[in-house]
XYZ file of C-alpha atoms in Angstrom:
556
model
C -7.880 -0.002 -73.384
C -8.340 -1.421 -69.966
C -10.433 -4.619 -69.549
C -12.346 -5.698 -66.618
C -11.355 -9.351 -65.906
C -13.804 -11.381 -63.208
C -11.752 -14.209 -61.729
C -14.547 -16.747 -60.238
C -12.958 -20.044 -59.223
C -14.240 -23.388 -57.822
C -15.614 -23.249 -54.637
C -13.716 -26.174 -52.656
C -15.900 -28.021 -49.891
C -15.380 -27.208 -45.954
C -15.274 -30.994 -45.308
C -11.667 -31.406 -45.717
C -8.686 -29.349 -46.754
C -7.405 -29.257 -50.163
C -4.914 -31.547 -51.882
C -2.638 -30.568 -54.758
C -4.734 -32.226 -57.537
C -7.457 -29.680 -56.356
C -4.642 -26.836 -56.592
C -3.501 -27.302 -60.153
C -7.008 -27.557 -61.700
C -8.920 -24.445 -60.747
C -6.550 -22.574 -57.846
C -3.128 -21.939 -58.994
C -4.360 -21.212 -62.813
C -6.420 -18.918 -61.520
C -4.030 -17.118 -59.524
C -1.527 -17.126 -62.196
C -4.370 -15.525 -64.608
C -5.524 -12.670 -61.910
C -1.607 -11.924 -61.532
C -1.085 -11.400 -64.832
C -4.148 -9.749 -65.928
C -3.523 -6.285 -62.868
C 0.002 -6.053 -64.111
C -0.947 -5.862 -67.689
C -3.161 -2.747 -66.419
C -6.849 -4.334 -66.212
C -9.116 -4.673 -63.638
C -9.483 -8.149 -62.002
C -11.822 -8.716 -59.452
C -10.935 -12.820 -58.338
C -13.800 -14.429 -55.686
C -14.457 -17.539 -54.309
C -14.995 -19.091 -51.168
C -15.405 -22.420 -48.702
C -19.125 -24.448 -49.985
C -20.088 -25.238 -46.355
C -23.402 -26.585 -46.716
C -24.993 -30.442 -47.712
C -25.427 -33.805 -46.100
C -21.903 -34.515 -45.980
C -20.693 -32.126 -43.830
C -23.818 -32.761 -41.341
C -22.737 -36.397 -41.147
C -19.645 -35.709 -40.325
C -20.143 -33.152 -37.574
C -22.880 -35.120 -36.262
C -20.052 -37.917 -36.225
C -17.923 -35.945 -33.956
C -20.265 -35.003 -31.947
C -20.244 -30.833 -32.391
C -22.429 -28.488 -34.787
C -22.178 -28.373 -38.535
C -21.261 -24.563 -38.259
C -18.206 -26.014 -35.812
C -17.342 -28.313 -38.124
C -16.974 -25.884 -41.693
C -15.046 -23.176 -39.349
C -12.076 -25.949 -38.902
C -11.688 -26.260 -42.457
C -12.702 -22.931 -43.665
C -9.452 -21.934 -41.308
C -7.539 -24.648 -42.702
C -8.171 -23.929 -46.554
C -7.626 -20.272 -46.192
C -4.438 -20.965 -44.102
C -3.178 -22.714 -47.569
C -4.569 -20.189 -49.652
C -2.396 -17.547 -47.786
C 0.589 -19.558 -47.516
C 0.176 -20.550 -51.383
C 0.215 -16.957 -52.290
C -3.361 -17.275 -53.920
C -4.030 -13.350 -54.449
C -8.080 -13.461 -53.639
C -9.384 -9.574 -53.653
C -12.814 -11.582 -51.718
C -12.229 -15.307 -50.192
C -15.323 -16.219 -48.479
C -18.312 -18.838 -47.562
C -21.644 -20.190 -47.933
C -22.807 -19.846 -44.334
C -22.738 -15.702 -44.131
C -26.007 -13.886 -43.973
C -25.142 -12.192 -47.298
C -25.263 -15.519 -48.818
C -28.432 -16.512 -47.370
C -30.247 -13.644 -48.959
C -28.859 -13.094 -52.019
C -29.636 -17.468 -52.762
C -33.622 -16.976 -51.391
C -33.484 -13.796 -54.163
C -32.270 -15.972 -56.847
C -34.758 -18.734 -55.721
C -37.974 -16.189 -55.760
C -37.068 -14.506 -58.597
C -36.740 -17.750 -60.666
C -39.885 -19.176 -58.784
C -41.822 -15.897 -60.349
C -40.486 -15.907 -63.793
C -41.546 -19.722 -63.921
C -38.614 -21.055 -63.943
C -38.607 -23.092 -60.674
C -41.777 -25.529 -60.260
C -43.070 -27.612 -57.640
C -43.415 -31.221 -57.881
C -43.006 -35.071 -55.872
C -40.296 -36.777 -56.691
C -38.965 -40.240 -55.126
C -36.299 -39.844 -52.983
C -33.670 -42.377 -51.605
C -34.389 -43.104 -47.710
C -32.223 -45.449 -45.481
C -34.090 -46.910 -43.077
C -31.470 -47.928 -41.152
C -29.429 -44.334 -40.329
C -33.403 -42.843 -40.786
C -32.988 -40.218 -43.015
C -33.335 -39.085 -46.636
C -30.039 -39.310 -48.805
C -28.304 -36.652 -50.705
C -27.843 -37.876 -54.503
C -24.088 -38.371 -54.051
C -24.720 -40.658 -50.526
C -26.200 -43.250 -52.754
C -24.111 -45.294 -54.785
C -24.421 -48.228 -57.264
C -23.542 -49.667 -61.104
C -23.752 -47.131 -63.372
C -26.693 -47.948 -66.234
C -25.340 -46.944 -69.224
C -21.707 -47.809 -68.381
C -21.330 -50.228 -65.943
C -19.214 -48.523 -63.370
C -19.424 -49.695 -60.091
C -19.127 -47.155 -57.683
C -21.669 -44.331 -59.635
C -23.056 -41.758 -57.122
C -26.773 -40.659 -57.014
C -25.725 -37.621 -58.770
C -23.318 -38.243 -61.396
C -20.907 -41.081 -62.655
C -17.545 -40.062 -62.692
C -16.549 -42.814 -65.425
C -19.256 -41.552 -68.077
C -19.270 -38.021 -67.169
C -23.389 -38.316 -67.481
C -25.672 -37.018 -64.751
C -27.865 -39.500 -62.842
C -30.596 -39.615 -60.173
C -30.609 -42.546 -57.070
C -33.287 -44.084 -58.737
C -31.512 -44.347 -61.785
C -28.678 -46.937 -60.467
C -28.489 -50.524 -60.112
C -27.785 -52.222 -57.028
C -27.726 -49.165 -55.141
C -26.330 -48.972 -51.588
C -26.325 -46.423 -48.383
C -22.568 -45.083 -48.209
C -23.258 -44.190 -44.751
C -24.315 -47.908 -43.930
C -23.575 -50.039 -47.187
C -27.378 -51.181 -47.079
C -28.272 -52.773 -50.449
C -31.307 -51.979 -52.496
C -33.277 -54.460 -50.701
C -33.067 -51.898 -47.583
C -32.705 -48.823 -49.200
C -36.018 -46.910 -49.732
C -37.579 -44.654 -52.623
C -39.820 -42.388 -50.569
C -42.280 -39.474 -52.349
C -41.574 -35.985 -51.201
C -42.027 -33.094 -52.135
C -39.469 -30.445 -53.913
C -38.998 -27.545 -56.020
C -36.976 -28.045 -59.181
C -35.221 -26.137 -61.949
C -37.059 -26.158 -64.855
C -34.091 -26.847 -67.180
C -35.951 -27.536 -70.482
C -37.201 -24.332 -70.331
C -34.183 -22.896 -70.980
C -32.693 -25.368 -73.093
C -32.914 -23.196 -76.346
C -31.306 -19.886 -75.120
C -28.874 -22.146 -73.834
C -27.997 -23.331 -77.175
C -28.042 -20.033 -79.109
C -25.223 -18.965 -76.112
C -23.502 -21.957 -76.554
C -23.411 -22.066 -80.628
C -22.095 -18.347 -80.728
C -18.734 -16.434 -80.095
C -17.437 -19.925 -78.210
C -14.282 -20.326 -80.616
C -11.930 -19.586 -77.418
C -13.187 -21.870 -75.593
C -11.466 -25.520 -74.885
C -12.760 -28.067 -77.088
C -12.922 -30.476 -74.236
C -15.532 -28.256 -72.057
C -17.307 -27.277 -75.226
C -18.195 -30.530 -76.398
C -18.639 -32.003 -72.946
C -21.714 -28.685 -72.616
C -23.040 -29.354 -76.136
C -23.281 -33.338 -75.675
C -25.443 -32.370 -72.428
C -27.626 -30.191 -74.203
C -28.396 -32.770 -77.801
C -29.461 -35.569 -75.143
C -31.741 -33.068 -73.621
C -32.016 -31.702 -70.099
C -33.996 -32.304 -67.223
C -35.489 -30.405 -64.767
C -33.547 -31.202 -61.771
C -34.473 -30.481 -57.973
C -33.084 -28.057 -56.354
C -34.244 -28.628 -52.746
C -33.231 -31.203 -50.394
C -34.786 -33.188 -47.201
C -32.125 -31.734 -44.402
C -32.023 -28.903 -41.992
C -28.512 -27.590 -42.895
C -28.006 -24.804 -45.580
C -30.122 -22.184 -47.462
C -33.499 -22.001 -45.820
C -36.406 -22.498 -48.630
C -38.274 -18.676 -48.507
C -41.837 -19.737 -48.498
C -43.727 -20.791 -45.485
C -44.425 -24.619 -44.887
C -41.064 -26.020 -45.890
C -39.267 -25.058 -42.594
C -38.196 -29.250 -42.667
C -36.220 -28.583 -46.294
C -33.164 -26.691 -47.382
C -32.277 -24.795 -50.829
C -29.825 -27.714 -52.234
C -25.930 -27.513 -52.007
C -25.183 -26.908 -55.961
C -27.567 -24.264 -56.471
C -26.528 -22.229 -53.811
C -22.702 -22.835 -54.661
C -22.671 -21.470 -57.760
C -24.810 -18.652 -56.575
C -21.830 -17.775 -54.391
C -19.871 -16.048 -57.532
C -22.326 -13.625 -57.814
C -23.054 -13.015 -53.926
C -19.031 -12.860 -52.973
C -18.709 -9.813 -55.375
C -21.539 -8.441 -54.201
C -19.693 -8.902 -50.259
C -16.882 -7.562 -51.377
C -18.289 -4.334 -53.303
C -19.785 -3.970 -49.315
C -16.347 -4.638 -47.971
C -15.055 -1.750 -50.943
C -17.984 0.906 -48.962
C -19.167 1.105 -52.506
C -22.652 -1.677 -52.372
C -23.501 -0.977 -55.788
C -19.536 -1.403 -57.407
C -20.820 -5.365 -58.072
C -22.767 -4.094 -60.610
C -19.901 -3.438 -63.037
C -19.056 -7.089 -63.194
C -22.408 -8.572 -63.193
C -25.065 -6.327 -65.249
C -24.623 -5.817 -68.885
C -23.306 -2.376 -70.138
C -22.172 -1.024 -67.312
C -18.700 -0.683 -69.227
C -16.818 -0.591 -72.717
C -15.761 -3.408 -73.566
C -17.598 -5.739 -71.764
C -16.902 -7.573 -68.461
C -15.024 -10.817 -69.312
C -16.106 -13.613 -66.598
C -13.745 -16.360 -66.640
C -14.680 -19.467 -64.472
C -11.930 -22.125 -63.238
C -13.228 -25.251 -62.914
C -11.691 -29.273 -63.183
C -13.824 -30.785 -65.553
C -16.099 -32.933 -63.317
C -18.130 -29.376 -62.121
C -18.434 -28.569 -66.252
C -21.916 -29.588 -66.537
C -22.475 -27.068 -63.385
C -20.790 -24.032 -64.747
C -21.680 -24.586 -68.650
C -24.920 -25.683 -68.052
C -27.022 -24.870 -65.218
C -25.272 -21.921 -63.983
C -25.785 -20.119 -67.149
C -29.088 -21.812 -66.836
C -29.562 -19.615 -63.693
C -28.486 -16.503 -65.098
C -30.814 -16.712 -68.329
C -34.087 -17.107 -66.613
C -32.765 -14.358 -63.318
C -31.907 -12.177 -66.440
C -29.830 -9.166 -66.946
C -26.567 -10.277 -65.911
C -23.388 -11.271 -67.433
C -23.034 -14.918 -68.428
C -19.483 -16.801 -68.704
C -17.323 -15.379 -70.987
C -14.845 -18.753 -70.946
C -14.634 -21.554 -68.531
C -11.201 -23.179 -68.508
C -11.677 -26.816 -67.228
C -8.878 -28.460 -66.398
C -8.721 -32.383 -66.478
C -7.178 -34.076 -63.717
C -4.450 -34.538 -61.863
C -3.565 -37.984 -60.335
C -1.585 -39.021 -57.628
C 0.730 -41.373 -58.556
C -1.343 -42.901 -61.496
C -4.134 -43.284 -59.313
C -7.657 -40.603 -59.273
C -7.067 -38.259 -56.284
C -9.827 -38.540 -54.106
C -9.999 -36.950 -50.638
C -12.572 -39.990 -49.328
C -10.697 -42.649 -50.438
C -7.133 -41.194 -48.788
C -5.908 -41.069 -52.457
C -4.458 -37.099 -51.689
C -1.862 -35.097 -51.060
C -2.242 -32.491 -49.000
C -1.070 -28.863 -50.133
C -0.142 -27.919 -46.862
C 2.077 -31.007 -46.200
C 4.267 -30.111 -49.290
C 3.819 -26.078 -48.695
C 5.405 -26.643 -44.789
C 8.277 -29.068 -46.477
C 9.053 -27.652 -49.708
C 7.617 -24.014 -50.035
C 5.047 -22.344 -52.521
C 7.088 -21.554 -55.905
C 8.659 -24.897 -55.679
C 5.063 -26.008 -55.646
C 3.709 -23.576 -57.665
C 5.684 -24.126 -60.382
C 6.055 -28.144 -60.645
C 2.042 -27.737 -60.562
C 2.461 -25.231 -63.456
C 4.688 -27.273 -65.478
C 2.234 -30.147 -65.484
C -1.354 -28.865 -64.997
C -3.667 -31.263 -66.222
C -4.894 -28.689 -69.196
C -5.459 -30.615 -71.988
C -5.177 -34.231 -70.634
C -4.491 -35.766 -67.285
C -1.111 -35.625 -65.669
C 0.034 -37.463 -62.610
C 2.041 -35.538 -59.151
C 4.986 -37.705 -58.274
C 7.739 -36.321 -56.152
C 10.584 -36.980 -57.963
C 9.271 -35.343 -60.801
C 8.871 -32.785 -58.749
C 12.306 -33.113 -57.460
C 13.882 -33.165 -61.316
C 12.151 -29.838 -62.119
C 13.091 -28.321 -58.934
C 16.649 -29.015 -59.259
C 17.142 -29.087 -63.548
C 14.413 -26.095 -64.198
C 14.495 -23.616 -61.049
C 17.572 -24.289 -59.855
C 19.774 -24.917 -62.691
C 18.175 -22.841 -64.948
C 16.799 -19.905 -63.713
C 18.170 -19.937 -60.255
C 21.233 -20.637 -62.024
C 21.771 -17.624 -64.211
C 20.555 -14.931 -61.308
C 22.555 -16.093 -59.197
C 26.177 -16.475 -61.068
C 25.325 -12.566 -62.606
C 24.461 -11.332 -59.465
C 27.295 -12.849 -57.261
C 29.984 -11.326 -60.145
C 28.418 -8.229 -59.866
C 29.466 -8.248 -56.502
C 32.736 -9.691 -56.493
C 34.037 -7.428 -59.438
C 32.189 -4.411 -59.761
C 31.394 -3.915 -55.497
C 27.616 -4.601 -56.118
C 27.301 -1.869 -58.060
C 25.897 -2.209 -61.785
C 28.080 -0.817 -64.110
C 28.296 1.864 -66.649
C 27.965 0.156 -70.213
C 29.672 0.714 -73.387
C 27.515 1.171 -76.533
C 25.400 -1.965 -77.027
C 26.730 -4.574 -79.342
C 24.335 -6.616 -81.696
C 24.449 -9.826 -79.082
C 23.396 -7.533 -75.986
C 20.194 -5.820 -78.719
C 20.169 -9.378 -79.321
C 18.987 -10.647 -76.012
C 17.176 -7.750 -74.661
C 14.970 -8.323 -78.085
C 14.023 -11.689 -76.824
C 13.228 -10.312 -73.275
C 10.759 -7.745 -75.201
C 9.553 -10.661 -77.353
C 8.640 -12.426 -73.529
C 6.405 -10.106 -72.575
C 4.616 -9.865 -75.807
C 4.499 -14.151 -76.052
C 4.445 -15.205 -71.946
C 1.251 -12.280 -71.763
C -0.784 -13.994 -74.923
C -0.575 -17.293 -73.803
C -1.539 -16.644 -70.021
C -4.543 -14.347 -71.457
C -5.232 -17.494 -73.742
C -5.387 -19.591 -70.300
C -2.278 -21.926 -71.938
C -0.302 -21.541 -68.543
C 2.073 -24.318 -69.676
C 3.423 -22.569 -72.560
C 3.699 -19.303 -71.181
C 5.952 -20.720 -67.995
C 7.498 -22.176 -70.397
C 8.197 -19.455 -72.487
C 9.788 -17.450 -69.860
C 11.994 -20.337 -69.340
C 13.160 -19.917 -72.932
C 13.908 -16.410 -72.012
C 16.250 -17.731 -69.199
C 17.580 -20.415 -71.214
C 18.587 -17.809 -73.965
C 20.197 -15.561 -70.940
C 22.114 -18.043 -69.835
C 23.543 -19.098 -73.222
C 24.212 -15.314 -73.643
C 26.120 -15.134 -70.088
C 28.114 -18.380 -71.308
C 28.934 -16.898 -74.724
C 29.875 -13.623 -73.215
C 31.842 -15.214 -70.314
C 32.364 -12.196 -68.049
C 34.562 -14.219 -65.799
C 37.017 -13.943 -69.349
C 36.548 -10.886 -70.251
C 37.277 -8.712 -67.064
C 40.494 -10.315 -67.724
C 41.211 -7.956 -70.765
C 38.114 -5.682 -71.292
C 36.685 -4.633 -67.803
C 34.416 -2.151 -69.532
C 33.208 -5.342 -72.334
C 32.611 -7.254 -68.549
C 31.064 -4.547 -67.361
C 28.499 -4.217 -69.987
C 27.774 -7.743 -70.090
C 26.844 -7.593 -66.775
C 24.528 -4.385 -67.260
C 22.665 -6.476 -69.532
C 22.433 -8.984 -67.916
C 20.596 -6.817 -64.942
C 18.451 -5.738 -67.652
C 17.597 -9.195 -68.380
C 16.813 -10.153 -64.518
C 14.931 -7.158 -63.791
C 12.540 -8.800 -67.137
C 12.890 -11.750 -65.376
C 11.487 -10.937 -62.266
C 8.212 -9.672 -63.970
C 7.666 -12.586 -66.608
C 8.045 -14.957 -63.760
C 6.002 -13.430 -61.062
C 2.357 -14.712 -62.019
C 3.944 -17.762 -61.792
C 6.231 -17.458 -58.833
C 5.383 -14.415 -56.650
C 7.637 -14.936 -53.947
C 10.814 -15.591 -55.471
C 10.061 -12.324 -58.050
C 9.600 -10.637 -54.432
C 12.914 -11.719 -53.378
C 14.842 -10.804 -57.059
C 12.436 -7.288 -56.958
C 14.617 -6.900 -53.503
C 17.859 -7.966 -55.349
C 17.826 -5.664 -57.835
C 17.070 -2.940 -55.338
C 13.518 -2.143 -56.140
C 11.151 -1.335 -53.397
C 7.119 -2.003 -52.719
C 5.528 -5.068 -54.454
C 6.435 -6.881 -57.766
C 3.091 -8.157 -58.171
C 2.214 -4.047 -58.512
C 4.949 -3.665 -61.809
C 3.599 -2.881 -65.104
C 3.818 -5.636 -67.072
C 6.743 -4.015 -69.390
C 10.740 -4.015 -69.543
C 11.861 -2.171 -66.584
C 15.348 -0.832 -66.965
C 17.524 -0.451 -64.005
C 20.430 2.504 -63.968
C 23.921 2.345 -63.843
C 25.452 3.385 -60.788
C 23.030 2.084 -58.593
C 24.107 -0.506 -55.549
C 22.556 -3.588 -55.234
C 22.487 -5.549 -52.387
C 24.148 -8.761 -51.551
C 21.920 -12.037 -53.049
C 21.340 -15.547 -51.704
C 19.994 -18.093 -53.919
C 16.553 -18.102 -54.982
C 15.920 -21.717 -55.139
C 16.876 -24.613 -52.521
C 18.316 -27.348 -54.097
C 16.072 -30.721 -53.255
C 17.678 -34.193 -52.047
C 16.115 -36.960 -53.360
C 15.478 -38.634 -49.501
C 13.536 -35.699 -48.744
C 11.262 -35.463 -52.021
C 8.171 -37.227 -50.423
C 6.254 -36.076 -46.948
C 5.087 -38.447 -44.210
C-alpha cells in the first residue's frame, strides 16, 4: 500500500550560503530519502525554505548599507542556485519573508495565545549601550555556567548541548562590539513567551511511545531536556525585522526567529498545495486521518536544532492541536572541516558551490554520502574525497559500465545480444541485483544512507567480479554466443544499476538511463529490476566518472 512520506528539512539561514558540512547533515539525506521514497511508489511531499528573519541578518544589511529584504534576496538566490545545481529534488523551496508566511505564523501565535499556551510577562533583556539596541540571545556571548566553555551564546552552548538565556552567562560580551559585562546591560521589557511546562507531560507520553525507530542519539538528547524540566521561553523579540506581533501596542516588537522557522514546515505545504490549485491538498499531510496509513513526517535536522524539532516544535503542535506531529527526526552529527567545527562566522567552511563549479554534484554527492556524519562526526578533506572518487566511482562502478558497455560496442555493433539459456553464475548475479533492491530500499527507508550506498556498491563489486570471471574479452574468442550472453547480463545488471544508484547519484543514473537507451527521467522508474531486450541498439557511452588529479583536489 502506498505511503505518504512528508520530507521537511532544515531551514538554512539567508545570511550566507551553505557549506558542505550543512549539505551532508540535513540536505543531501534528505534528498536521497525523497528520491527513493516516489520511486518505491509513495507519495513524498519534501519542503523547506531560506529563514530570512532575526538580528543577524539586520546587522548585516544595515552594515552594507541596503535593506534587510535586499540583503536575504542575495542569498536566497545564492542557496537555491546550489540547491538546483546539487540536484536537491524540492516539490516547494521557499522563505520566511512571503505574505503566506506572515499569516499562517500570527495564526499559530493567536491560536496558542487563546488556548493559554502563550503568556505575557517582563523579562530582562541584554542591551548594549554602546551599538544602542537590545541583543538577540545568540549576539551575546560568554563562559558557559555549567561547563565552562568560553565562547557560549545567549541561546545555547554548543559544547554542553544545554539551552541558556544572556543572563545566564558569565563574563558576557556584545559580539557586535566585544563590550564586557561591565557595559553590557540587563534591561526589563516586555514579551510573550511559550508556556513550555504546560506541555511538558503530553510531551513525554509522545516521546515514551512508538519512538523505537528513532536514533538513540536524538532520543536521549529530547528525553534529557524534558527530566531537567522546561522553561517557558520567549518567543518575541525587541527588533523591527520579521513576523509582526498580531495585537495592537507591540508595533516596536517582532514574533522571534525560531518560532516562526519551524512554523515554516507547516506554512510551505500549505504554499505549495496553493501552487498545486488545490488550497486544501495540505491537509493530507498535516491533519490526522485524512489517510490510511498515516502521514509519516520525517524531519532532517544536524543535531544542534534537536532540542527545536523534538521539543518545542512538537511543543507547538500539541497545544495548536489536530495536526500531525514528527513521525522520526534523523539528526545527523557533524561534519568538520579538516578536524576543525565548520562554522560559517568563523571562515571555518567550505562552500558547496566552490566544489559543485570544480568537481560536479555526484562526485560530491556521493563522497558526502559515504561519510555523513550519522552516527558520529566525520571530517571533509579533499583527498579523501579524491580516493573515493577515483577507487569507488571510478574504479568501481564507473569501471564495470564502462568496460561492458564499450565491448558491447566493439563486438556486438552496440547492439545487446540475443542470450543463450541462463547458466547458474548469470541467475547467480541477477539474484544479487534483486537482493539490492530489497536491502539498498530498507536501509534508505531506515534513514542508514551509508549502508545502503554502500550496498549498491556491493552489487557493483559482485558485477564486476562476475565480468572478470566470465571474461568476455576470452570467450568471444571461442563461444561468441557464451560472450554474448555475458554481456546481456551484464545490461541487465546496469540497467539495476542505474536505479539502485540514482537516489544517490541522479545525474550520472540520467546519463546510464540514456546509455542503455531509455527515454524520460530515471528519477520517474519504479523502483524494481527493469529488463532491457535483446536486439535493441544502444548508443555509444563516455565515461561516467572523471578521474580526479591529486593537484586539483582542493579549491581556492
Amino acid at each position: 500500500m502506498s505511503e505518504h512520506i512528508l520530507v521537511c528539512v532544515a531551514w538554512p539561514y539567508a545570511k550566507t550560503s551553505t557549506h558542505v558540512g550543512q549539505v551532508a547533515g540535513a540536505y543531501l539525506p534528505a534528498d536521497t530519502f525523497a528520491r527513493y521514497h516516489r520511486m518505491a511508489g509513495n507519495q513524498v511531499l519534501m519542503v523547506s525554505g531560506s529563514d530570512e528573519h532575526g538580528t543577524p541578518i539586520m546587522v548585516e544589511s544595515e552594515r552594507l548599507g541596503i535593506s534587510p529584504r535586499e540583503f536575504v534576496a542575495n542569498y536566497h538566490r545564492q542557496i537555491t542556485e546550489v540547491w538546483e545545481n546539487l540536484g536537491i529534488s524540492w516539490d516547494l523551496y521557499t522563505e520566511t519573508g512571503t505574505q503566506n508566511h506572515y499569516q499562517i505564523t500570527q495564526d499559530f501565535f493567536l491560536t496558542l495565545l487563546d488556548k493559554g499556551y502563550i503568556f505575557k510577562d517582563s523579562m530582562q533583556s541584554a542591551y548594549c549601550p554602546t551599538d544602542r539596541r537590545f541583543l538577540p540571545d545568540r549576539y551575546v556571548e560568554g563562559t558557559c555556567p555549567l561547563c565552562g566553555y568560553t565562547e557560549a551564546r545567549g541561546d545555547q552552548c554548543d559544547n554542553c548541548g544545554h539551552t541558556l538565556d544572556p543572563i545566564d552567562l558569565l563574563d558576557a560580551r556584545c559580539k557586535l562590539c566585544g563590550s564586557k559585562n561591565s557595559k553590557l546591560e540587563m534591561r526589563m521589557t516586555e514579551h510573550f513567551f511559550l508556556d513550555l511546562p504546560k506541555l511538558q507531560e503530553p510531551l513525554m507520553k509522545w516521546l515514551e511511545q512508538g519512538k523505537e525507530h528513532w536514533r538513540p542519539n536524538t532520543l536521549a538528547f529530547a528525553m534529557n531536556w524534558l527530566k531537567e524540566g522546561l522553561r517557558a521561553r520567549a518567543i518575541t523579540r525587541d527588533l523591527d525585522w520579521g513576523v509582526p506581533i498580531p495585537l495592537e501596542g507591540y508595533e516596536d516588537k517582532r514574533i522571534y526567529v525560531w518560532f516562526d522557522a519551524v512554523i515554516g514546515y507547516y506554512s510551505a505545504s500549505v504554499e505549495w498545495a496553493n501552487q498545486q490549485g488545490n488550497p486544501e491538498a495540505w491537509k493530507t499531510w498535516w491533519v490526522p486521518g485524512q489517510v490510511e496509513p498515516a502521514v509519516k513526517p520525517y524531519y532532517f535536522i544536524g543535531k544542534d536544532n534537536i532540542p527545536f524539532h523534538t521539543i518545542i516544535w512538537p511543543a507547538m503542535l500539541l497545544g495548536y492541536g489536530n495536526r500531525n506531529l514528527p513521525y522520526d527526526v534523523p539528526a545527523n552529527e557533524f561534519m568538520t572541516m579538516s578536524g576543525a567545527k565548520a562554522s560559517s562566522s568563523r571562515g571555518n567552511v567550505i562552500w558547496t558551490k566552490d566544489v559543485l563549479d570544480k568537481y560536479g554534484a555526484d562526485t560530491l554527492r556521493y563522497y558526502l554520502s559515504a561519510t555523513a556524519p550519522e552516527g558520529r562526526d566525520s571530517d571533509f578533506t579533499f583527498d579523501e574525497m579524491l580516493r573515493r572518487n577515483n577507487d569507488e566511482l571510478v574504479a568501481t562502478y564507473g569501471n564495470v559500465i564502462h568496460r561492458t558497455l564499450t565491448f558491447l560496442q566493439s563486438k556486438f555493433g552496440g547492439v545487446v545480444p540475443q542470450p543463450q539459456a541462463l547458466r547458474p553464475v548469470d541467475q547467480a548475479i541477477l539474484a544479487e541485483l534483486e537482493n539490492g533492491f530489497k536491502v539498498v530500499g530498507e536501509q534508505i527507508s531506515q534513514c542508514h544512507f551509508k549502508e545502503g550506498l554502500n550496498s549498491a556498491m556491493i552489487v557493483a563489486r559482485a558485477a564486476n567480479r562476475y565480468l572478470d570471471e566470465q571474461a568476455p574479452w576470452k570467450q568471444i574468442k571461442v563461444d561468441r554466443e557464451a560472450a554474448g550472453t555475458t554481456i546481456y547480463t551484464m545490461i541487465q545488471v546496469l540497467s539495476g544499476l542505474r536505479l539502485l544508484f540514482c537516489p544517490y547519484l541522479p545525474f550520472s543514473s540520467q546519463k546510464l538511463h540514456g546509455y542503455l537507451g531509455f527515454e524520460g527521467e530515471v528519477s520517474t522508474q519504479r523502483w524494481q529490476r527493469q529488463d532491457i531486450p535483446a536486439g535493441i541498439t544502444l548508443p555509444k557511452p563516455s565515461p561516467l566518472f572523471p578521474k580526479l588529479e591529486e593537484a586539483v583536489a582542493t579549491v581556492e
